[in-house]
Amino acid sequence: MLDLRLLREQPDAMRAALERRGEPVDIESILKLDAEVRDLMTRRDESRAEQKRISKEVPRLEGPQREEAVARSKQKGAEVTECEGKLKPLQAELQERLLELPNVPDPEVPDGESAEQNVELRRWGEPRKESWMKDHLALAESLDLIDVKHSARFAGSRTYILKGDLVLLELAVLRYALDFIASRGYVPHSPPVMVRREAMEGTGYLPVGADQSYELTRDDGWLVGTSEVPLTAIHAGETLKEEDLPLRYAGISACWRREAGTHGKDTHGVYRVHQFTKVEQVVIGRNDRDETLKLHEEIVRNAEHVLQALKLPYRVVSLSTGDLGRQPAYTYDIETWMPGRGVYGETHSASRYYDFQTRRLNLRYKQGSQKPQFCHTLNNTVIASPRILVALLENYQREDGTVAVPDVLVPLVGKEVLG
RNA sequence: GGAGAGGUGCCGGAGCGGUUGAACGGGCCGGUUUCGAAAACCGGUGUGGCCGCAAGGUCACCCAGGGUUCGAAUCCCUGCCUCUCCGCCA
């Protein structure tokens, strides 16, 4: 959520910044609503102040004087009720409109209409693509490591069954990622993946984007698409102590995505699925842009470190305004080389939000007697499976049709070759 | 699923219809005292909205949302959460 004060004070600059996302933004009608709301609030408060004054007199009065005071107080009460009747729907609408606005892209975000205009920042490793290489599904099926035919029958599209050694590899890579991120001071959390509306709304996944999440209709609940949601919501409504920041959290959880609007896209194998497991890093920091930029670099480098340990070639790109999600102000994606696809595929997404999420969550901090301020938030993937398995299988396959286990995972898998 | 108890400020804990933003104790901050510290004593100690250059004014907030009343932390209803007991089940 954006700062209403900023919208009031510099509407033109805000509109221009938001419209870089390629959609027209109607700030005027929001400001009009805001003005009406404030006017009604003033009138409401004045009536209520008068009513309070009168009703304090009541116990000291008797007879007709008392009757008269009660009547006047009642009159003021009616005015209050009238103002509130008008105020409520307007406030609800204003809140709704504010929740619908996306974040302001940072000036550094490259202009663009889509992922085509994302800017590559750096590459690591040597991408390999040999003629004998298979894609991950053909490879895994030949080794009996993935079964999508049976899962489709009883669980639907975009589902999968990992089997045999691949289960060990998945657990190993998740464990490796968790151990690594914990060693960097990120406290591991295994959070609920079923959360209330407020947590989804507070992190920006609602109301816009509701069609991307699974809603539990019998109960008040939503399945999260990432543990960013529960981890960022942990301290919602609290005022943290400045000296405790930044909080570095890691989450491991199941993640659920409806993938609405992606029919026919990435349908092969387990690249794009409805349920997956992810180790995530979340940072809750001070309202300090320089520090936030440093933390952003930190979480990207953390992920790069894991990919380098796994010896997977990757590149880092800066998302353009056309590819940037609604909540982040800036996002780096890390794309890992996938020989089967012959391209780099997105495996990580590292975003900074500034105070966009914390305004929604009412998550603040303060130092001593200073005024509370909204925290900044950031997050990034550490490892997401099965997508990372696509990269591991395809990059580690050998000409004889077997798959090697990355050195750093051998102790965790308990073997050097899959199959 | 059934029965009961309860949710008050940083913490503990009063208040149960009017002058209570909230007694009292603890914590924390500042001061007095001290060579220094402890103890003691004195003072201070929430957040948000609106108006205002400011000083300040005003409204709201005692889990949340409704209601009763001239007036609610206090009464009523609903929801959420916690605890105890019973049932059921991993």
Coordinates of C-alpha atoms (C1' of nucleotides) in Angstrom, one line a residue:
Chain A
M1 CA 0.0 0.0 0.0
L2 CA 1.2 3.4 -0.9
D3 CA 1.4 6.4 1.5
L4 CA -1.7 8.4 1.1
R5 CA 0.1 11.5 2.2
L6 CA 2.5 11.1 -0.8
L7 CA -0.4 10.7 -3.2
R8 CA -1.9 13.9 -1.8
E9 CA 1.3 15.9 -1.9
Q10 CA 2.7 14.8 -5.2
P11 CA 0.0 13.2 -7.2
D12 CA 1.6 13.9 -10.6
A13 CA 4.9 12.4 -9.7
M14 CA 3.2 9.4 -8.3
R15 CA 1.0 8.9 -11.3
A16 CA 3.9 9.2 -13.7
A17 CA 5.9 6.6 -11.6
L18 CA 3.0 4.2 -11.5
E19 CA 2.2 4.5 -15.1
R20 CA 5.6 3.2 -16.0
R21 CA 4.0 -0.2 -15.4
G22 CA 1.9 0.4 -18.5
E23 CA -1.5 0.9 -17.0
P24 CA -3.4 4.1 -16.5
V25 CA -3.8 5.1 -12.9
D26 CA -6.7 7.2 -11.6
I27 CA -5.3 9.1 -8.6
E28 CA -7.8 12.0 -8.9
S29 CA -10.8 9.9 -7.8
I30 CA -8.8 8.5 -4.9
L31 CA -7.9 12.0 -3.8
K32 CA -11.5 13.1 -4.2
L33 CA -12.6 10.2 -1.9
D34 CA -9.9 11.1 0.5
A35 CA -11.1 14.8 0.7
E36 CA -14.7 13.7 1.3
V37 CA -13.6 11.3 4.0
R38 CA -11.6 13.9 5.8
D39 CA -14.3 16.5 5.6
L40 CA -16.9 14.1 7.1
M41 CA -14.4 13.1 9.8
T42 CA -13.9 16.6 10.9
R43 CA -17.7 17.2 11.1
R44 CA -18.2 13.9 12.9
D45 CA -15.5 14.8 15.5
E46 CA -16.9 18.2 16.1
S47 CA -20.4 16.8 16.7
R48 CA -19.0 14.2 19.0
A49 CA -16.9 16.7 21.0
E50 CA -20.0 18.8 21.6
Q51 CA -22.0 15.7 22.6
K52 CA -19.4 14.7 25.1
R53 CA -19.4 18.1 26.6
I54 CA -23.1 18.1 27.1
S55 CA -23.4 14.6 28.4
K56 CA -20.8 15.3 31.1
E57 CA -23.2 18.0 32.4
V58 CA -26.1 15.6 32.6
P59 CA -25.4 14.1 36.0
R60 CA -25.2 17.5 37.6
L61 CA -28.5 18.7 36.3
E62 CA -32.1 18.0 37.4
G63 CA -35.6 18.4 36.2
P64 CA -36.3 20.3 33.0
Q65 CA -32.6 21.4 32.6
R66 CA -31.6 17.8 32.6
E67 CA -34.3 16.9 30.0
E68 CA -33.1 19.7 27.8
A69 CA -29.4 18.7 28.0
V70 CA -30.3 15.1 27.2
A71 CA -32.3 16.2 24.2
R72 CA -29.4 18.3 22.9
S73 CA -27.0 15.5 23.4
K74 CA -29.3 13.2 21.6
Q75 CA -29.4 15.6 18.7
K76 CA -25.6 15.7 18.5
G77 CA -25.5 11.9 18.7
A78 CA -27.9 11.8 15.7
E79 CA -25.4 14.0 13.8
V80 CA -22.6 11.7 14.6
T81 CA -24.6 8.7 13.4
E82 CA -25.4 10.5 10.2
C83 CA -21.8 11.4 9.5
E84 CA -20.7 7.8 10.2
G85 CA -23.4 6.4 8.0
K86 CA -21.9 8.4 5.1
L87 CA -18.3 7.8 6.2
K88 CA -18.3 4.1 6.4
P89 CA -18.9 3.2 2.7
L90 CA -16.5 5.9 1.6
Q91 CA -13.7 4.8 3.9
A92 CA -14.2 1.2 2.8
E93 CA -14.0 2.3 -0.8
L94 CA -10.9 4.4 -0.2
Q95 CA -9.2 1.5 1.5
E96 CA -10.2 -0.9 -1.3
R97 CA -8.8 1.5 -3.9
L98 CA -5.5 1.9 -2.0
L99 CA -5.1 -1.9 -1.7
E100 CA -5.5 -2.2 -5.4
L101 CA -2.7 0.2 -6.3
P102 CA 0.6 -1.5 -7.1
N103 CA 4.0 -0.4 -5.7
V104 CA 6.0 2.4 -7.3
P105 CA 8.8 0.9 -9.4
D106 CA 12.2 2.1 -8.4
P107 CA 13.8 4.6 -10.9
E108 CA 16.5 2.0 -11.7
V109 CA 13.9 -0.5 -13.0
P110 CA 14.5 -0.8 -16.8
D111 CA 11.6 0.3 -18.9
G112 CA 9.9 -2.5 -20.8
E113 CA 6.7 -4.1 -21.9
S114 CA 7.5 -7.7 -20.9
A115 CA 10.3 -10.1 -19.9
E116 CA 11.9 -9.3 -23.3
Q117 CA 13.2 -6.1 -21.9
N118 CA 14.7 -7.6 -18.7
V119 CA 18.3 -6.6 -18.4
E120 CA 21.0 -9.3 -17.9
L121 CA 23.4 -8.2 -15.2
R122 CA 25.9 -11.1 -15.0
R123 CA 26.5 -14.7 -15.8
W124 CA 28.3 -17.5 -13.9
G125 CA 29.4 -20.9 -15.2
E126 CA 29.5 -22.5 -18.7
P127 CA 26.2 -23.5 -20.2
R128 CA 26.4 -27.0 -21.8
K129 CA 24.1 -28.4 -24.5
E130 CA 25.2 -31.6 -26.1
S131 CA 23.2 -33.4 -28.8
W132 CA 22.8 -36.5 -26.6
M133 CA 21.3 -34.6 -23.7
K134 CA 17.7 -35.3 -22.8
D135 CA 15.2 -33.0 -21.2
H136 CA 14.5 -33.7 -17.5
L137 CA 11.2 -35.6 -18.0
A138 CA 12.5 -38.0 -20.6
L139 CA 15.6 -38.5 -18.5
A140 CA 13.7 -39.0 -15.2
E141 CA 11.2 -41.3 -16.8
S142 CA 13.9 -43.5 -18.2
L143 CA 15.3 -43.8 -14.7
D144 CA 11.8 -44.2 -13.1
L145 CA 12.3 -41.0 -11.0
I146 CA 9.2 -39.0 -12.0
D147 CA 5.7 -40.1 -12.7
V148 CA 3.3 -37.5 -14.1
K149 CA 0.9 -39.9 -15.9
H150 CA -0.5 -41.4 -12.7
S151 CA -0.6 -38.2 -10.8
A152 CA -2.5 -36.5 -13.6
R153 CA -5.2 -39.3 -13.3
F154 CA -5.9 -38.8 -9.6
A155 CA -4.7 -35.3 -8.9
G156 CA -5.0 -33.4 -12.2
S157 CA -2.8 -31.4 -14.4
R158 CA 0.5 -29.8 -13.2
T159 CA 1.0 -32.5 -10.6
Y160 CA 3.8 -35.0 -10.2
I161 CA 5.2 -37.9 -8.2
L162 CA 8.9 -37.9 -7.4
K163 CA 10.2 -41.4 -6.9
G164 CA 13.2 -43.3 -5.7
D165 CA 16.5 -41.6 -5.6
L166 CA 15.0 -38.3 -6.8
V167 CA 13.1 -38.1 -3.5
L168 CA 16.5 -38.3 -1.8
L169 CA 17.9 -35.7 -4.1
E170 CA 15.0 -33.3 -3.4
L171 CA 15.4 -33.7 0.4
A172 CA 19.1 -33.3 0.0
V173 CA 19.0 -30.0 -2.0
L174 CA 16.4 -28.5 0.3
R175 CA 18.4 -29.5 3.4
Y176 CA 21.6 -28.1 1.8
A177 CA 19.8 -24.8 1.1
L178 CA 18.4 -24.6 4.6
D179 CA 21.7 -25.4 6.3
F180 CA 23.4 -22.8 4.2
I181 CA 21.0 -20.0 4.8
A182 CA 20.9 -20.8 8.5
S183 CA 24.6 -20.6 8.6
R184 CA 24.2 -17.0 7.3
G185 CA 22.1 -16.1 10.3
Y186 CA 18.7 -16.7 8.8
V187 CA 16.5 -18.3 11.5
P188 CA 14.7 -21.3 10.0
H189 CA 10.9 -21.4 10.2
S190 CA 8.4 -24.1 9.3
P191 CA 5.2 -22.0 9.1
P192 CA 1.5 -22.6 8.4
V193 CA 0.8 -22.7 4.7
M194 CA -2.9 -22.1 5.3
V195 CA -3.5 -18.5 6.4
R196 CA -6.2 -16.0 7.0
R197 CA -7.1 -13.3 4.4
E198 CA -5.3 -10.6 6.3
A199 CA -1.9 -12.3 5.8
M200 CA -2.5 -12.6 2.0
E201 CA -3.8 -9.0 1.8
G202 CA -1.0 -7.8 4.0
T203 CA 1.7 -9.2 1.8
G204 CA 0.0 -7.9 -1.3
Y205 CA -1.4 -11.2 -2.8
L206 CA -5.0 -9.9 -2.3
P207 CA -7.3 -8.4 -3.4
V208 CA -5.6 -8.2 -6.8
G209 CA -4.3 -11.7 -7.7
A210 CA -7.0 -13.7 -5.9
D211 CA -7.3 -16.0 -8.9
Q212 CA -3.7 -17.1 -8.5
S213 CA -4.3 -18.6 -5.0
Y214 CA -6.3 -21.5 -3.7
E215 CA -9.1 -20.3 -1.4
L216 CA -10.6 -22.5 1.3
T217 CA -14.2 -21.8 0.8
R218 CA -15.6 -23.7 3.9
D219 CA -13.2 -21.9 6.2
D220 CA -11.6 -18.5 6.2
G221 CA -8.4 -19.6 4.7
W222 CA -6.0 -19.4 1.7
L223 CA -3.1 -21.6 0.7
V224 CA 0.0 -19.6 0.4
G225 CA 2.1 -19.5 -2.8
T226 CA 5.3 -18.9 -0.8
S227 CA 6.4 -18.9 2.8
E228 CA 7.1 -15.2 2.3
V229 CA 3.4 -14.7 3.3
P230 CA 3.5 -16.3 6.8
L231 CA 7.0 -15.2 7.5
T232 CA 6.4 -11.6 6.7
A233 CA 3.1 -11.6 8.5
I234 CA 4.5 -13.0 11.8
H235 CA 5.0 -9.6 13.3
A236 CA 2.0 -7.9 11.7
G237 CA 0.5 -5.2 13.9
E238 CA 3.6 -5.1 16.1
T239 CA 6.1 -2.3 16.8
L240 CA 9.6 -3.9 16.8
K241 CA 12.7 -2.6 18.5
E242 CA 15.1 -0.9 16.1
E243 CA 18.1 -2.7 17.6
D244 CA 16.5 -6.1 16.7
L245 CA 16.5 -5.2 13.0
P246 CA 17.1 -6.5 10.4
L247 CA 15.3 -9.8 11.1
R248 CA 16.7 -12.5 8.9
Y249 CA 14.2 -15.4 8.5
A250 CA 14.3 -18.5 6.4
G251 CA 11.2 -20.5 5.7
I252 CA 10.7 -24.0 4.4
S253 CA 7.2 -24.9 3.2
A254 CA 4.9 -26.3 0.6
C255 CA 3.8 -23.7 -1.9
W256 CA 0.5 -23.6 -3.8
R257 CA -0.2 -21.8 -7.1
R258 CA -3.2 -22.0 -9.3
E259 CA -1.2 -20.9 -12.3
A260 CA -4.4 -19.4 -13.8
G261 CA -3.9 -18.0 -17.2
T262 CA -0.9 -20.2 -18.0
H263 CA -2.7 -23.0 -19.8
G264 CA -0.5 -24.5 -22.4
K265 CA 2.6 -22.7 -21.1
D266 CA 5.5 -24.8 -19.6
T267 CA 3.3 -27.9 -19.6
H268 CA 6.2 -30.3 -20.1
G269 CA 7.5 -32.0 -17.0
V270 CA 7.7 -30.5 -13.5
Y271 CA 8.9 -26.9 -14.5
R272 CA 5.6 -25.3 -13.7
V273 CA 3.4 -27.1 -11.1
H274 CA 0.6 -26.4 -8.6
Q275 CA 2.4 -27.6 -5.5
F276 CA 6.1 -27.3 -4.7
T277 CA 8.5 -27.0 -1.8
K278 CA 10.6 -24.0 -1.3
V279 CA 13.3 -22.7 1.1
E280 CA 12.8 -18.9 1.2
Q281 CA 14.7 -16.0 2.7
V282 CA 12.8 -13.1 4.2
V283 CA 14.3 -9.9 5.7
I284 CA 12.4 -7.3 7.8
G285 CA 14.6 -4.2 8.0
R286 CA 14.7 -0.6 8.9
N287 CA 13.2 2.2 6.8
D288 CA 16.5 3.0 5.3
R289 CA 17.0 2.8 1.5
D290 CA 20.7 2.4 1.6
E291 CA 20.5 -0.4 4.0
T292 CA 17.7 -2.1 2.1
L293 CA 19.8 -2.0 -1.1
K294 CA 22.6 -3.7 0.7
L295 CA 20.3 -6.3 2.1
H296 CA 18.9 -6.9 -1.4
E297 CA 22.4 -7.6 -2.7
E298 CA 22.9 -9.9 0.3
I299 CA 19.9 -12.1 -0.5
V300 CA 20.8 -12.3 -4.2
R301 CA 24.4 -13.3 -3.3
N302 CA 23.1 -15.9 -0.9
A303 CA 21.2 -17.6 -3.7
E304 CA 24.1 -17.3 -6.1
H305 CA 26.3 -19.0 -3.5
V306 CA 24.0 -22.0 -3.4
L307 CA 23.9 -22.3 -7.2
Q308 CA 27.7 -22.0 -7.4
A309 CA 28.1 -24.7 -4.7
L310 CA 25.8 -26.9 -6.9
K311 CA 27.9 -25.9 -9.9
L312 CA 24.8 -24.8 -11.9
P313 CA 25.4 -22.1 -14.5
Y314 CA 23.1 -19.1 -14.1
R315 CA 22.5 -15.5 -14.9
V316 CA 21.1 -12.6 -13.0
V317 CA 18.6 -10.3 -14.6
S318 CA 16.9 -7.1 -13.6
L319 CA 13.1 -7.3 -14.3
S320 CA 11.8 -4.6 -16.5
T321 CA 8.6 -2.6 -15.6
G322 CA 6.7 -4.9 -17.9
D323 CA 7.7 -8.1 -16.0
L324 CA 7.8 -6.7 -12.4
G325 CA 5.2 -8.0 -10.0
R326 CA 2.7 -5.6 -8.4
Q327 CA 4.2 -5.6 -4.9
P328 CA 8.0 -5.2 -5.5
A329 CA 9.7 -1.9 -6.2
Y330 CA 12.6 -3.8 -7.8
T331 CA 13.3 -7.5 -8.6
Y332 CA 16.3 -9.5 -9.6
D333 CA 15.5 -12.9 -11.1
I334 CA 18.1 -15.6 -11.2
E335 CA 17.8 -17.9 -14.1
T336 CA 19.5 -21.3 -14.1
W337 CA 20.7 -23.0 -17.2
M338 CA 18.5 -25.8 -18.3
P339 CA 20.0 -27.8 -21.2
G340 CA 16.7 -29.6 -22.0
R341 CA 15.0 -26.3 -22.6
G342 CA 18.1 -24.8 -24.1
V343 CA 17.5 -21.6 -22.2
Y344 CA 18.0 -20.1 -18.8
G345 CA 14.9 -20.7 -16.7
E346 CA 13.7 -18.7 -13.7
T347 CA 14.6 -20.4 -10.4
H348 CA 14.9 -17.5 -8.0
S349 CA 13.2 -14.1 -7.5
A350 CA 14.7 -11.5 -5.2
S351 CA 12.6 -8.5 -4.5
R352 CA 12.6 -5.4 -2.3
Y353 CA 9.3 -3.8 -1.3
Y354 CA 10.3 -0.9 0.9
D355 CA 7.3 -0.3 3.1
F356 CA 4.7 -1.5 0.6
Q357 CA 3.9 -4.6 2.6
T358 CA 4.4 -3.2 6.1
R359 CA 1.9 -0.5 5.6
R360 CA -0.7 -3.2 4.8
L361 CA 0.5 -5.3 7.7
N362 CA 0.9 -2.4 10.1
L363 CA 4.4 -3.6 10.8
R364 CA 6.6 -1.0 12.4
Y365 CA 9.6 -0.4 14.5
K366 CA 11.0 2.4 16.7
Q367 CA 14.1 3.4 18.6
G368 CA 13.6 4.6 22.1
S369 CA 11.0 7.4 22.2
Q370 CA 11.2 8.1 18.4
K371 CA 8.1 7.9 16.3
P372 CA 7.4 4.4 15.0
Q373 CA 8.2 3.9 11.3
F374 CA 7.2 1.2 8.8
C375 CA 9.8 -1.5 8.3
H376 CA 11.2 -2.5 4.9
T377 CA 10.8 -6.0 3.6
L378 CA 12.7 -8.1 1.1
N379 CA 12.7 -11.7 0.1
N380 CA 14.3 -14.2 -2.2
T381 CA 14.2 -17.9 -3.0
V382 CA 17.0 -20.1 -1.7
I383 CA 15.9 -23.2 -3.5
A384 CA 12.6 -24.3 -5.0
S385 CA 11.8 -27.8 -5.9
P386 CA 11.0 -29.5 -8.2
R387 CA 12.2 -26.6 -10.5
I388 CA 15.7 -26.9 -9.3
L389 CA 15.6 -30.6 -10.0
V390 CA 15.0 -29.8 -13.6
A391 CA 18.3 -28.0 -13.6
L392 CA 20.1 -30.6 -11.6
L393 CA 18.9 -33.5 -13.7
E394 CA 19.6 -31.9 -17.0
N395 CA 23.0 -30.4 -16.1
Y396 CA 24.2 -33.5 -14.2
Q397 CA 23.1 -36.1 -16.8
R398 CA 25.8 -38.3 -18.3
E399 CA 26.1 -39.8 -21.7
D400 CA 25.3 -43.2 -20.4
G401 CA 21.9 -42.0 -19.3
T402 CA 22.6 -41.8 -15.5
V403 CA 22.7 -38.7 -13.4
A404 CA 25.6 -37.7 -11.1
V405 CA 24.9 -36.2 -7.7
P406 CA 26.5 -32.8 -7.1
D407 CA 29.6 -33.1 -4.8
V408 CA 28.1 -31.1 -2.0
L409 CA 24.9 -33.2 -2.0
V410 CA 26.6 -36.6 -2.0
P411 CA 26.8 -36.8 1.8
L412 CA 23.1 -35.9 2.1
V413 CA 21.9 -38.2 -0.7
G414 CA 24.1 -41.1 0.4
K415 CA 25.2 -41.9 -3.2
E416 CA 27.1 -40.5 -6.1
V417 CA 24.8 -41.5 -9.0
L418 CA 21.0 -41.6 -9.4
G419 CA 19.3 -44.5 -11.0
Chain B
rG1 C1' -18.3 -31.6 18.3
rG2 C1' -20.2 -30.5 23.7
rA3 C1' -19.6 -27.7 28.7
rG4 C1' -17.2 -23.9 31.4
rA5 C1' -13.5 -19.7 32.4
rG6 C1' -11.1 -15.6 30.4
rG7 C1' -8.9 -11.7 26.8
rU8 C1' -7.2 -4.3 30.1
rG9 C1' -1.1 -0.2 28.8
rC10 C1' 6.2 -2.8 28.1
rC11 C1' 4.8 -6.8 32.2
rG12 C1' 1.6 -8.2 36.4
rG13 C1' -3.0 -6.6 37.9
rA14 C1' -7.5 -3.2 39.6
rG15 C1' -11.8 -1.2 37.6
rC16 C1' -17.7 -3.7 36.1
rG17 C1' -22.5 2.6 33.5
rG18 C1' -20.6 9.2 34.2
rU19 C1' -15.3 13.5 36.3
rU20 C1' -10.8 6.6 33.8
rG21 C1' -6.2 7.0 28.7
rA22 C1' -7.3 4.0 32.7
rA23 C1' -5.8 2.8 40.3
rC24 C1' -1.7 -0.1 42.4
rG25 C1' 3.0 -2.8 41.7
rG26 C1' 7.1 -3.9 38.5
rG27 C1' 10.1 -2.4 34.3
rC28 C1' 12.2 1.6 31.5
rC29 C1' 14.0 6.9 30.9
rG30 C1' 15.5 11.5 33.4
rG31 C1' 16.8 13.9 38.1
rU32 C1' 18.3 14.3 43.5
rU33 C1' 21.7 11.7 46.7
rU34 C1' 26.9 9.1 46.1
rC35 C1' 34.0 9.0 45.0
rG36 C1' 31.1 5.4 42.1
rA37 C1' 27.1 1.9 42.5
rA38 C1' 22.9 -0.1 45.1
rA39 C1' 18.9 1.6 48.0
rA40 C1' 15.7 5.7 48.8
rC41 C1' 13.1 9.9 47.0
rC42 C1' 11.0 13.2 42.9
rG43 C1' 9.4 13.5 37.8
rG44 C1' 8.3 11.2 33.2
rU45 C1' 6.9 6.9 30.3
rG46 C1' 1.2 4.6 24.2
rU47 C1' -0.6 4.7 19.1
rG48 C1' -3.4 6.6 15.2
rG49 C1' -6.8 10.2 12.4
rC50 C1' -8.3 15.3 11.6
rC51 C1' -7.3 20.8 12.2
rG52 C1' -2.7 24.0 12.9
rC53 C1' 3.7 27.0 10.6
rA54 C1' 4.0 26.0 15.7
rA55 C1' 2.3 25.9 20.6
rG56 C1' -1.8 23.4 20.8
rG57 C1' -6.8 21.6 19.9
rU58 C1' -10.0 17.6 18.9
rC59 C1' -11.6 12.5 18.0
rA60 C1' -10.6 7.3 18.3
rC61 C1' -8.4 3.0 20.6
rC62 C1' -9.1 -1.4 27.5
rC63 C1' -9.0 -8.6 21.4
rA64 C1' -12.2 -7.4 16.8
rG65 C1' -17.0 -6.0 14.7
rG66 C1' -22.1 -4.7 15.8
rG67 C1' -25.9 -3.0 19.5
rU68 C1' -28.3 -0.6 24.1
rU69 C1' -27.7 4.4 26.4
rC70 C1' -27.7 11.5 27.0
rG71 C1' -23.0 8.8 28.3
rA72 C1' -19.6 2.0 27.9
rA73 C1' -13.2 -0.7 29.4
rU74 C1' -17.8 -1.4 32.3
rC75 C1' -24.4 -4.0 29.8
rC76 C1' -26.1 -7.2 25.2
rC77 C1' -24.9 -9.9 20.5
rU78 C1' -21.4 -12.1 17.0
rG79 C1' -16.5 -13.4 15.7
rC80 C1' -11.4 -14.5 16.8
rC81 C1' -7.9 -16.3 20.4
rU82 C1' -6.2 -18.6 25.1
rC83 C1' -7.1 -22.0 29.2
rU84 C1' -9.9 -26.3 31.8
rC85 C1' -13.1 -30.6 31.3
rC86 C1' -15.7 -34.3 28.1
rG87 C1' -16.1 -36.6 23.3
rC88 C1' -13.7 -37.9 18.6
rC89 C1' -9.3 -38.7 16.0
rA90 C1' -4.0 -38.4 13.7

